[in-house]
Tab-separated table of C-alpha atoms in Angstrom:
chain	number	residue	atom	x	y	z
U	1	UNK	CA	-53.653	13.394	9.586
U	2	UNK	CA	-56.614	12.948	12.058
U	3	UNK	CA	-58.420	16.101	10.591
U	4	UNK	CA	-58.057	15.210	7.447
U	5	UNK	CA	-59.452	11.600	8.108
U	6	UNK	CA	-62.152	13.420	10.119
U	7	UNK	CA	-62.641	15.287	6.785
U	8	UNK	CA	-62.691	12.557	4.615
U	9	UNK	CA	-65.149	10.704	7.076
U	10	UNK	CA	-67.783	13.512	7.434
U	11	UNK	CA	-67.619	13.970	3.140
U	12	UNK	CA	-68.623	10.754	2.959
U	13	UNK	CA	-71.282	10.684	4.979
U	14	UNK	CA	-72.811	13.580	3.049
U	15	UNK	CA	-72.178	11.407	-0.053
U	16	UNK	CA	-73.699	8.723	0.939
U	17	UNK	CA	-76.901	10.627	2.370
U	18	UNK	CA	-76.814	12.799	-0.916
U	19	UNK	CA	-77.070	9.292	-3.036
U	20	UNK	CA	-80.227	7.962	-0.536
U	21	UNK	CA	-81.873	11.361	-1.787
U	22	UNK	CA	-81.514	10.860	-5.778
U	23	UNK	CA	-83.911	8.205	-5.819
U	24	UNK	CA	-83.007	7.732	-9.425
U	25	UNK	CA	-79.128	6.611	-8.755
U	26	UNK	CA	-80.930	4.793	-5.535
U	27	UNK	CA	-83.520	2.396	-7.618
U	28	UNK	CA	-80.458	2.285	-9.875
U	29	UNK	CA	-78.510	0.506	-7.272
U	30	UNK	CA	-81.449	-1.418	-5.418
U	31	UNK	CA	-82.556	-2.551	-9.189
U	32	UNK	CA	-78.916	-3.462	-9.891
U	33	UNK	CA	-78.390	-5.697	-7.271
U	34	UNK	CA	-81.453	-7.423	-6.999
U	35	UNK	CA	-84.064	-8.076	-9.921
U	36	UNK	CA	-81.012	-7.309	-12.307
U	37	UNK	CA	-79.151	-9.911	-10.879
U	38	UNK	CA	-82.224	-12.853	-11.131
U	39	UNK	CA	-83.482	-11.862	-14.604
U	40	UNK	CA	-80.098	-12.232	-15.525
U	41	UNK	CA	-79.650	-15.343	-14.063
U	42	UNK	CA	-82.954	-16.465	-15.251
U	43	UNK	CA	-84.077	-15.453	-18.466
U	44	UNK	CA	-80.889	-16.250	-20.722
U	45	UNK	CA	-79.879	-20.406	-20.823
U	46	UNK	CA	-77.471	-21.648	-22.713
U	47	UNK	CA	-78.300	-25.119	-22.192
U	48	UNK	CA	-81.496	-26.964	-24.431
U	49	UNK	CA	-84.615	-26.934	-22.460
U	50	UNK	CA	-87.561	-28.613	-23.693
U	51	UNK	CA	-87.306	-27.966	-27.335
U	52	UNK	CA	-89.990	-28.701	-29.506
U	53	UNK	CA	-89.577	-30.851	-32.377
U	54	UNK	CA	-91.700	-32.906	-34.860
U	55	UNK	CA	-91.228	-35.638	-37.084
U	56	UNK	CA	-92.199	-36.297	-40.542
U	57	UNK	CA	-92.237	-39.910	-40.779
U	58	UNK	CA	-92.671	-41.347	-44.305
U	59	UNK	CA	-90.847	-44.453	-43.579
U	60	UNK	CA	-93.745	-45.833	-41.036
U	61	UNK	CA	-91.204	-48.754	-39.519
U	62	UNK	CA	-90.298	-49.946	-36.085
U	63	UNK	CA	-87.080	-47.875	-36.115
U	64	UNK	CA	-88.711	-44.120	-37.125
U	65	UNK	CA	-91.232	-44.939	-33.971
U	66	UNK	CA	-88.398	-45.764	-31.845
U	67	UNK	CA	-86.685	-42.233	-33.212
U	68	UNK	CA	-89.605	-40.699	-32.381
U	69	UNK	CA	-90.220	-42.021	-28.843
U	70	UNK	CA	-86.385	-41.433	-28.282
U	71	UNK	CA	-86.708	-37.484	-28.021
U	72	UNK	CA	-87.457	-37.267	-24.057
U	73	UNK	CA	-87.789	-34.585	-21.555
U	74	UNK	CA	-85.931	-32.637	-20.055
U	75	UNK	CA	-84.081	-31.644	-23.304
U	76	UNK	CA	-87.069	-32.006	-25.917
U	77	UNK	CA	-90.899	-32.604	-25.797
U	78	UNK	CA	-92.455	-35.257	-27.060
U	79	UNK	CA	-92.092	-35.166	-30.834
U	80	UNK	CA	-95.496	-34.776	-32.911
U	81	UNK	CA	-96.100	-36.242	-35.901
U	82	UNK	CA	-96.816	-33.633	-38.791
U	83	UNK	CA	-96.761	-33.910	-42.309
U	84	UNK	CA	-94.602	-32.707	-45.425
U	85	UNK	CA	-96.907	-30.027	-46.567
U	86	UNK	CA	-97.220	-28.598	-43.049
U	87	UNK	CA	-93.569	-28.347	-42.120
U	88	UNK	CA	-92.288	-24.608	-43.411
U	89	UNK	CA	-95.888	-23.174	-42.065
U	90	UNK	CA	-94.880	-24.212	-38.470
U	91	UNK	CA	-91.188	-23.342	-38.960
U	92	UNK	CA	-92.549	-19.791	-40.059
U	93	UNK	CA	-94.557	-19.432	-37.032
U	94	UNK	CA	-92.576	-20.837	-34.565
U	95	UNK	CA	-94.174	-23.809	-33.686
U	96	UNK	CA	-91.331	-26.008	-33.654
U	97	UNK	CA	-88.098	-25.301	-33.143
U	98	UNK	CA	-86.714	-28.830	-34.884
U	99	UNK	CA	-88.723	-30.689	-37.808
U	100	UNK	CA	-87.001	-34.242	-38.660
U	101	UNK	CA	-88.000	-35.623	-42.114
U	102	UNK	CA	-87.483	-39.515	-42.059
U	103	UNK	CA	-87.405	-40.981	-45.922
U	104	UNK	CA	-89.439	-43.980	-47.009
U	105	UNK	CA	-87.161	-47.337	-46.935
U	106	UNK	CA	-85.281	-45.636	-44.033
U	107	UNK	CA	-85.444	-49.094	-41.991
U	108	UNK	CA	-84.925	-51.340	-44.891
U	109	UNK	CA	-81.494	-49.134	-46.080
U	110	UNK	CA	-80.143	-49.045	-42.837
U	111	UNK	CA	-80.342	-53.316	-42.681
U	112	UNK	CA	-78.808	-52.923	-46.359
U	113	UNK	CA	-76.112	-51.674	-45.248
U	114	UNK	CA	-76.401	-48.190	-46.479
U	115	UNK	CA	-76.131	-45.005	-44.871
U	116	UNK	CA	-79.662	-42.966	-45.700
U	117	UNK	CA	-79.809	-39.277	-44.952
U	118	UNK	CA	-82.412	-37.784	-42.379
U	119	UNK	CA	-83.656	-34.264	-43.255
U	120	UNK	CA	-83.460	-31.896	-39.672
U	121	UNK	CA	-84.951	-28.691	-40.896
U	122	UNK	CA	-84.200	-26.008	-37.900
U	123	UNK	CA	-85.413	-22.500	-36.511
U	124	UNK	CA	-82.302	-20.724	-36.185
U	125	UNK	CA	-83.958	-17.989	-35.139
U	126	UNK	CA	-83.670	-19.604	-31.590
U	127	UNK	CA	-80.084	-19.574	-32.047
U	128	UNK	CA	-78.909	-20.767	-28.725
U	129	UNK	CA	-81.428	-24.256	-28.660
U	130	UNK	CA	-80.976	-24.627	-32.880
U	131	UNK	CA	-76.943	-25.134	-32.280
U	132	UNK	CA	-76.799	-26.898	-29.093
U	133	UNK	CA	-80.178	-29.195	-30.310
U	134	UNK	CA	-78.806	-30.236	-33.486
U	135	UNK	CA	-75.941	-31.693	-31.821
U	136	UNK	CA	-78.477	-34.008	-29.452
U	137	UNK	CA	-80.769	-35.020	-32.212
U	138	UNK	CA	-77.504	-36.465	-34.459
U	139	UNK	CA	-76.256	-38.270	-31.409
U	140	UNK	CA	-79.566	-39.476	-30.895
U	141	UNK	CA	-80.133	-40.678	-33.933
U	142	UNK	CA	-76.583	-42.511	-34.540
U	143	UNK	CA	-77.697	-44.037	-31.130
U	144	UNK	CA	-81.002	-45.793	-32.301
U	145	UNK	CA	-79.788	-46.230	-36.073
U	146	UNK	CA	-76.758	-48.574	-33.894
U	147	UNK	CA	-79.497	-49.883	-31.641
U	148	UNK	CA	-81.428	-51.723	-34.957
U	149	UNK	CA	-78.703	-52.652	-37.036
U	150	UNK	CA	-77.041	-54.683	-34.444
U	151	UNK	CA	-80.120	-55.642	-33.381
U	152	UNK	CA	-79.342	-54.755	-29.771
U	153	UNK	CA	-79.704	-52.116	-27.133
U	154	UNK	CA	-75.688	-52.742	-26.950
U	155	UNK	CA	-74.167	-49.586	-29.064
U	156	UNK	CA	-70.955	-50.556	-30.395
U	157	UNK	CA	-68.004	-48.462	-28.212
U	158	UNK	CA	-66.066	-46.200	-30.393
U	159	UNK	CA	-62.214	-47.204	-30.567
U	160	UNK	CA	-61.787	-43.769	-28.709
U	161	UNK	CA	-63.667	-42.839	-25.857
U	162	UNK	CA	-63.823	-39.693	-24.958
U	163	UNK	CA	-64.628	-38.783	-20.791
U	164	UNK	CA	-65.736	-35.370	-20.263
U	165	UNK	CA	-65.783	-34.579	-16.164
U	166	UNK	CA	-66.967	-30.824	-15.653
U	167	UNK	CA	-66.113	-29.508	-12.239
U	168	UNK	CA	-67.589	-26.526	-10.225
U	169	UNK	CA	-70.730	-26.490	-12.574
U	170	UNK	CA	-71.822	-30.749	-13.009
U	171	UNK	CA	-74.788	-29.520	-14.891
U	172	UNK	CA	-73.464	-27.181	-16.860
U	173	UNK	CA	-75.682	-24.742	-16.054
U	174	UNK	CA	-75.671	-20.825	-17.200
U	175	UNK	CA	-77.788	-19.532	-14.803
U	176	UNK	CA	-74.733	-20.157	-12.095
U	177	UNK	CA	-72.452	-18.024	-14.262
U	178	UNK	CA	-74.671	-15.437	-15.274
U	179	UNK	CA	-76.257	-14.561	-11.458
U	180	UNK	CA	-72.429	-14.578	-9.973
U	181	UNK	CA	-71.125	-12.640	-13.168
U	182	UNK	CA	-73.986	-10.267	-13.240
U	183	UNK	CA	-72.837	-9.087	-9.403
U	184	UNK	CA	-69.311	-8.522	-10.707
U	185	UNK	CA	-70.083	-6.567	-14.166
U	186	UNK	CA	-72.876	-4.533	-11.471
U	187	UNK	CA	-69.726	-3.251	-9.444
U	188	UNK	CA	-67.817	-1.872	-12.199
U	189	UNK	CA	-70.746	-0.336	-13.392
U	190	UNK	CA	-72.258	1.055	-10.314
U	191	UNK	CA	-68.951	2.395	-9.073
U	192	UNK	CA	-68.178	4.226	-12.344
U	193	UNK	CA	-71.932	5.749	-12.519
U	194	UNK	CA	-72.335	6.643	-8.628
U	195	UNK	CA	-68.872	8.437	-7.918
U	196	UNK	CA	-69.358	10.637	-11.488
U	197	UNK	CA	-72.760	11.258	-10.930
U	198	UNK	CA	-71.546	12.179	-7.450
U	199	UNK	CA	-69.425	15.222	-9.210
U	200	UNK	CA	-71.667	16.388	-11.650
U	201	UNK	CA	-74.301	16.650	-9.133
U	202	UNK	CA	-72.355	18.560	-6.909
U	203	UNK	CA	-71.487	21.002	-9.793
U	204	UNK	CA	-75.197	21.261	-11.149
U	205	UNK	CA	-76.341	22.174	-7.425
U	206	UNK	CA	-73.129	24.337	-7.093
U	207	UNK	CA	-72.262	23.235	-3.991
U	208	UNK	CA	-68.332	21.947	-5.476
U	209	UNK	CA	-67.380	25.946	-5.318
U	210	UNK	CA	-67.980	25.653	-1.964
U	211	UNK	CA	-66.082	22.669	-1.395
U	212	UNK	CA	-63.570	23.836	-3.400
U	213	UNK	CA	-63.368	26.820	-1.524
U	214	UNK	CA	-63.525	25.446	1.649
U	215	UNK	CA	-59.731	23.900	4.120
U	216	UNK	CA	-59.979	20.714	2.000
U	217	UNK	CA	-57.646	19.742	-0.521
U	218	UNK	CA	-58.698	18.198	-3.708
U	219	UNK	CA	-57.481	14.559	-2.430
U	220	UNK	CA	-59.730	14.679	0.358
U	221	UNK	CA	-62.767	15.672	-1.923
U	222	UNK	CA	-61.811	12.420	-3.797
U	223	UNK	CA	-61.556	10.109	-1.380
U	224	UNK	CA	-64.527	11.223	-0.058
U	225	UNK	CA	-66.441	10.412	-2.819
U	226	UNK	CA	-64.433	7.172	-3.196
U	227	UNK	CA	-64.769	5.961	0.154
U	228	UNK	CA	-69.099	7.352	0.071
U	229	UNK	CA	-69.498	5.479	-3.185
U	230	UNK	CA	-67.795	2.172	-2.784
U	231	UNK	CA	-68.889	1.553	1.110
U	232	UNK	CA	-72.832	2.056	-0.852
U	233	UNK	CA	-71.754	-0.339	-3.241
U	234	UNK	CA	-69.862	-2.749	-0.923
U	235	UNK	CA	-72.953	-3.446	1.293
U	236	UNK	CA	-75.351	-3.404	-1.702
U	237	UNK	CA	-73.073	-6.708	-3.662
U	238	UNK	CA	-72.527	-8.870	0.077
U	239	UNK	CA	-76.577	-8.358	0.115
U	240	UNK	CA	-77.199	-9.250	-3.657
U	241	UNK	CA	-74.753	-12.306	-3.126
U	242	UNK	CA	-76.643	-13.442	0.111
U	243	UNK	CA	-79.520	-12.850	-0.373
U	244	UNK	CA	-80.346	-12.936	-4.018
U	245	UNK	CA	-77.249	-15.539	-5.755
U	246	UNK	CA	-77.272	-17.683	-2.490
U	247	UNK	CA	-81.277	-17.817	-1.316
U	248	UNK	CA	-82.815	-17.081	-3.960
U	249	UNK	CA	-81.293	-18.138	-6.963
U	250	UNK	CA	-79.607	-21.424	-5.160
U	251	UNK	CA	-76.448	-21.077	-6.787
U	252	UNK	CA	-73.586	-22.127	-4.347
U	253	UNK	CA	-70.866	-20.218	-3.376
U	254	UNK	CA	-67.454	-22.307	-3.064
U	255	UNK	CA	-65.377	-19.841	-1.635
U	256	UNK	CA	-65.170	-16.966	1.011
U	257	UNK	CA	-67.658	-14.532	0.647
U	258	UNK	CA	-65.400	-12.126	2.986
U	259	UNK	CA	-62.522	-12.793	0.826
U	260	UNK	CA	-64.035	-11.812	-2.288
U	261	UNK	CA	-65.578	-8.621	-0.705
U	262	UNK	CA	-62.337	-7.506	0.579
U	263	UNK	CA	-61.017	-7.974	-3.125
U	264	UNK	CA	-64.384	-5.333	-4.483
U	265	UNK	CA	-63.069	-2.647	-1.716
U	266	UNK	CA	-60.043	-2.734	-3.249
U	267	UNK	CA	-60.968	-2.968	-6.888
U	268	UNK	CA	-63.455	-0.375	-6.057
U	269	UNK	CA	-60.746	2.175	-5.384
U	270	UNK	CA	-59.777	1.942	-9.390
U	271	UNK	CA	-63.577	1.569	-10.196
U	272	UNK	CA	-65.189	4.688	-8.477
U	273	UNK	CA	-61.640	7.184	-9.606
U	274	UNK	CA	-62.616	6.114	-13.146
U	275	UNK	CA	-65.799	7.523	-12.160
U	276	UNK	CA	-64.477	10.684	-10.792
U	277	UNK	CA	-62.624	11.192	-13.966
U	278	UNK	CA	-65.133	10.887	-16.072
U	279	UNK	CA	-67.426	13.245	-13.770
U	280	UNK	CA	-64.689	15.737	-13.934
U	281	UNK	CA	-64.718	15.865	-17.948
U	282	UNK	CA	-68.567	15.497	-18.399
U	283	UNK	CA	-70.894	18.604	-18.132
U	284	UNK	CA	-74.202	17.002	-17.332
U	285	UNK	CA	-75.402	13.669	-16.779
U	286	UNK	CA	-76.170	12.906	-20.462
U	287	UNK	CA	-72.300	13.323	-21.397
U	288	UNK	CA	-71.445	11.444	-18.195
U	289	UNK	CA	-73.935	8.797	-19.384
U	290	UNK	CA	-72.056	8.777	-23.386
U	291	UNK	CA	-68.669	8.701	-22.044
U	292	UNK	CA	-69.233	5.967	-19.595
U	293	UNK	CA	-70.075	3.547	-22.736
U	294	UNK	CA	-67.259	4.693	-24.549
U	295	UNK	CA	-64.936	4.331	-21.639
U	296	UNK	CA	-66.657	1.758	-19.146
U	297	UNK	CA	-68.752	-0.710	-21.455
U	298	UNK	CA	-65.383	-1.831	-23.476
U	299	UNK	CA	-63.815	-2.534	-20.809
U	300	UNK	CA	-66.606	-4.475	-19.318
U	301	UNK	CA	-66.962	-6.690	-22.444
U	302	UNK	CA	-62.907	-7.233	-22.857
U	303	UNK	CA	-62.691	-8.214	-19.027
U	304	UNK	CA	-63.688	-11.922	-19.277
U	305	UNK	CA	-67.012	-11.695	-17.246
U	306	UNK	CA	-69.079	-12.470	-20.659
U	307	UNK	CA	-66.266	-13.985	-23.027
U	308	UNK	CA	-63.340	-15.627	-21.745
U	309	UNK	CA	-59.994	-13.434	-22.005
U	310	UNK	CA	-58.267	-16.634	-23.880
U	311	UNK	CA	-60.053	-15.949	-27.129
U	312	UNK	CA	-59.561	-12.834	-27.728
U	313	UNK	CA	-56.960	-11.991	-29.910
U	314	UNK	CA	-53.399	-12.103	-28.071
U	315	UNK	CA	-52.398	-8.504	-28.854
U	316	UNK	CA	-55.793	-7.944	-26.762
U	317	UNK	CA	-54.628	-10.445	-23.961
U	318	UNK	CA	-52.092	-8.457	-23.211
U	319	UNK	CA	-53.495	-5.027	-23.294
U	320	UNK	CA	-56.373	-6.360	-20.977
U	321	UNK	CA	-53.863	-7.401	-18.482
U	322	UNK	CA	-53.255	-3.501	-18.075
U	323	UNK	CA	-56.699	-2.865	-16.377
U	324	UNK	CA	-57.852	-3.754	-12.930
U	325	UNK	CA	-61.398	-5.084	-14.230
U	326	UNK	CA	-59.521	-8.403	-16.165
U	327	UNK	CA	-57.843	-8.907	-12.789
U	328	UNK	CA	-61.212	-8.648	-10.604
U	329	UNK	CA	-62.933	-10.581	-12.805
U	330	UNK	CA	-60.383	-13.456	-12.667
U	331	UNK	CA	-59.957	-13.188	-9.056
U	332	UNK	CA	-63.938	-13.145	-8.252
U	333	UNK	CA	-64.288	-16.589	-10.690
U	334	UNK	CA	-61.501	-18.263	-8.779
U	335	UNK	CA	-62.805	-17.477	-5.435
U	336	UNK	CA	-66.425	-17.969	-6.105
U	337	UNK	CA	-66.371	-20.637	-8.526
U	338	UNK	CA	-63.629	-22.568	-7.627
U	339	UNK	CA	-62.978	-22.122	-3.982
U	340	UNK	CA	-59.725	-20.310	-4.004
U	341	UNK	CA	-58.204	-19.181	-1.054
U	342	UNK	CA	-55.874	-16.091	-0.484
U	343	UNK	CA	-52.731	-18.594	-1.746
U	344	UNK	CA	-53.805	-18.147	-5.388
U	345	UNK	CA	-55.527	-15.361	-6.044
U	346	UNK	CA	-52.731	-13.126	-4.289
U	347	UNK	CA	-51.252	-11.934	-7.480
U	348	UNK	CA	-54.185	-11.215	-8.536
U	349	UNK	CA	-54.611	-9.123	-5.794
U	350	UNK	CA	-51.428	-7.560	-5.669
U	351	UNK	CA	-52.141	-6.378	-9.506
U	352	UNK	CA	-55.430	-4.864	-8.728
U	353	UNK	CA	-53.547	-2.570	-5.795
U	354	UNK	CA	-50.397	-1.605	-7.729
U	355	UNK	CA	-52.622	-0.431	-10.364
U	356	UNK	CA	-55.936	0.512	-8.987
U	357	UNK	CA	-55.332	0.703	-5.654
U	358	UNK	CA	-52.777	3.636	-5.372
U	359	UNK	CA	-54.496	5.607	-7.476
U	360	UNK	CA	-56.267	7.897	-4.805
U	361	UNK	CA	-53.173	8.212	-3.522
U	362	UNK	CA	-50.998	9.131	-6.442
U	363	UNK	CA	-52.934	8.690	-9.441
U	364	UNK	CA	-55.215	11.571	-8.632
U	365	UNK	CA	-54.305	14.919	-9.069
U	366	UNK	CA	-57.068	17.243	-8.471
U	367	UNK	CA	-56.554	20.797	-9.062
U	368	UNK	CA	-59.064	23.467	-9.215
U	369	UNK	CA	-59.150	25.449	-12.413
U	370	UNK	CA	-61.407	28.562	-13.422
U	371	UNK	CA	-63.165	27.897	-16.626
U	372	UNK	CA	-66.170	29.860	-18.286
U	373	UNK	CA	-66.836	31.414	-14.744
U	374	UNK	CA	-67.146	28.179	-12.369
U	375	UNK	CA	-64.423	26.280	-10.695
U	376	UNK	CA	-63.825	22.862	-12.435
U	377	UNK	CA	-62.687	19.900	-10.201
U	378	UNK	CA	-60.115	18.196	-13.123
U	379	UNK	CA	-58.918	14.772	-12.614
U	380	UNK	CA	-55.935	12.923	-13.450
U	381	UNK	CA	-56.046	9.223	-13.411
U	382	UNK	CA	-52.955	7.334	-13.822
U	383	UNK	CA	-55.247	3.951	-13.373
U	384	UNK	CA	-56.515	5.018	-16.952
């Protein structure tokens, strides 16, 4: 047992100083879990940020000023006046993303007693602001329509009231999500790449005939690369989460950090035998490139780090709840997010071992088999 932890050990080490000579695979990583990470966080928002919007007022009365003036920062700037001639020229060039036509006798309907249309011509090419915008613009304008007929800044309340209180995330905003969720789709995808690229580069410098060749058995020559890889990519996500989610970014943390890195070493053992697998079946780096999006990129997508795993289809639920990734994702919200401690992400943890985590153990069976002239490292996976 100690010489084959001594063997185990001293792989690793070569793996690891084998990676921090492809500088490729090492700006991969660095890239990964750093300015990866922040343009992630930064560049896509799912909330509306000042929106531009103009207003074609044809009605020229108290209330289509006090529309107009009612369009305020943060969510919009200040609405500009255009006319009716001008409006699909600046929706074809992107001027504005919202153009609100006001009739004439707008004012004097509303007194009536009659409910007069408003026009909102939108740019839907901005898809995210055009959905979330229209929604603001109708509530303001039911707001200020209330505001003049009654006469008073007093809106009547609705007979039902509804109270929306949003916890872990008050302001809603995506930037949170997408800078934590970016550091948990990076693992996956870093462990898978690393550990396969770690085999086919061994066989394209044919240095796995000597290894192969050599007192070790095939398990050893696994965990080797298992234990290389994922220390790498430990240490590389407790950096990106210090350094880049928590200093940079400003996005708090609720929970342990140690508690959720202790749940990617053992999700990693699943992650980086994936890996291994599909190193074993590709030839080169292009085929281990295809058959990671086949293999890898679904089951990114399905996990629940970009859609949630309760809308998905239920015959999907269920056959999520087979792989590791659903359960690392789930665990890494609650602990991040949320705050939870050991008491209730457990089972979550418990699923990630009996699945992933044995599978160095058991799952792999690595046998060396002549083919075409070269000795072929073929893996096994039962975590598959």
């Amino acid at each position: 047992m100690r010489r084959a932890l001594a063997n185990i050990f001293w792989l690793g080490t070569k793996e690891i100083r084998s990676m921090l000579h492809d500088y490729a695979l090492l700006g991969l990583l660095i890239y990964s879990f750093s300015l990866a990470i922040y343009a992630q966080a930064q560049g896509t928002m799912g909330e509306l940020h000042s929106a531009a919007i103009a207003i074609v007022d044809e009605d020229h009365s108290p209330l289509s000023r006090d529309i107009a003036r009612a369009f305020l920062p943060p969510y919009f700037k200040p609405s500009v006046p255009v006319s009716s001639a001008d409006v699909d020229r600046l929706l074809d060039t992107a001027v504005y993303t919202f153009v609100l036509d006001i009739p004439p006798h707008f004012a004097r309907d509303v007194v009536a007693g009659r409910t007069p249309a408003v026009q909102v011509e939108v740019d839907a090419t901005a898809a995210m602001q055009a959905g979330i915008g229209a929604g603001y613009i109708q509530q303001i304008l039911a707001t200020q329509i209330a505001r003049y007929a009654t006469r008073s800044d007093e809106v009547p309340a609705d007979p039902v009231r509804l109270v929306t209180h949003v916890a872990y995330n008050p302001n809603v905003s995506v930037s949170w999500f997408n800078g934590i969720m970016g550091i948990v789709n990076n693992v996956t995808m870093l462990a898978i790449i690393l550990s396969g690229a770690a085999v086919v580069r061994e066989r394209e410098h044919g240095t796995m005939d000597h290894l192969l060749i050599m007192l070790l058995t095939p398990l050893q020559i696994a965990m080797a690369k298992i234990v290389g890889n994922g220390f790498v990519i430990t240490v590389a996500s407790a950096l990106s989460l210090f350094f880049v989610v928590r200093l940079l970014l400003q996005i708090p943390v609720h929970g342990s950090a140690a508690l959720f890195i202790g749940g990617v070493m053992l999700y990693l053992f699943f992650a980086t035998a994936v890996g291994i697998f599909l190193g074993t079946v590709a030839r080169s780096m292009q085929q281990l490139g295809l058959l990671f999006m086949l293999v890898a990129v679904p089951m990114m997508l399905l996990s629940g780090a970009n859609t949630p795993v309760e809308s998905m289809p239920i015959t999907l639920q269920y056959i999520m709840q087979a792989s590791p990734t659903t359960h690392f994702v789930s665990f890494a919200k609650a602990i991040l997010f949320r705050g939870a401690g050991i008491d209730v992400v457990w089972p979550e943890y418990v699923t990630v071992f009996g699945v992933g985590g044995t599978v160095p153990g058991s799952g792999i069976a690595a046998v060396p088999a002549h083919r075409g002239g070269e000795h072929r490292l073929t893996t096994a996976c039962l975590g598959l």
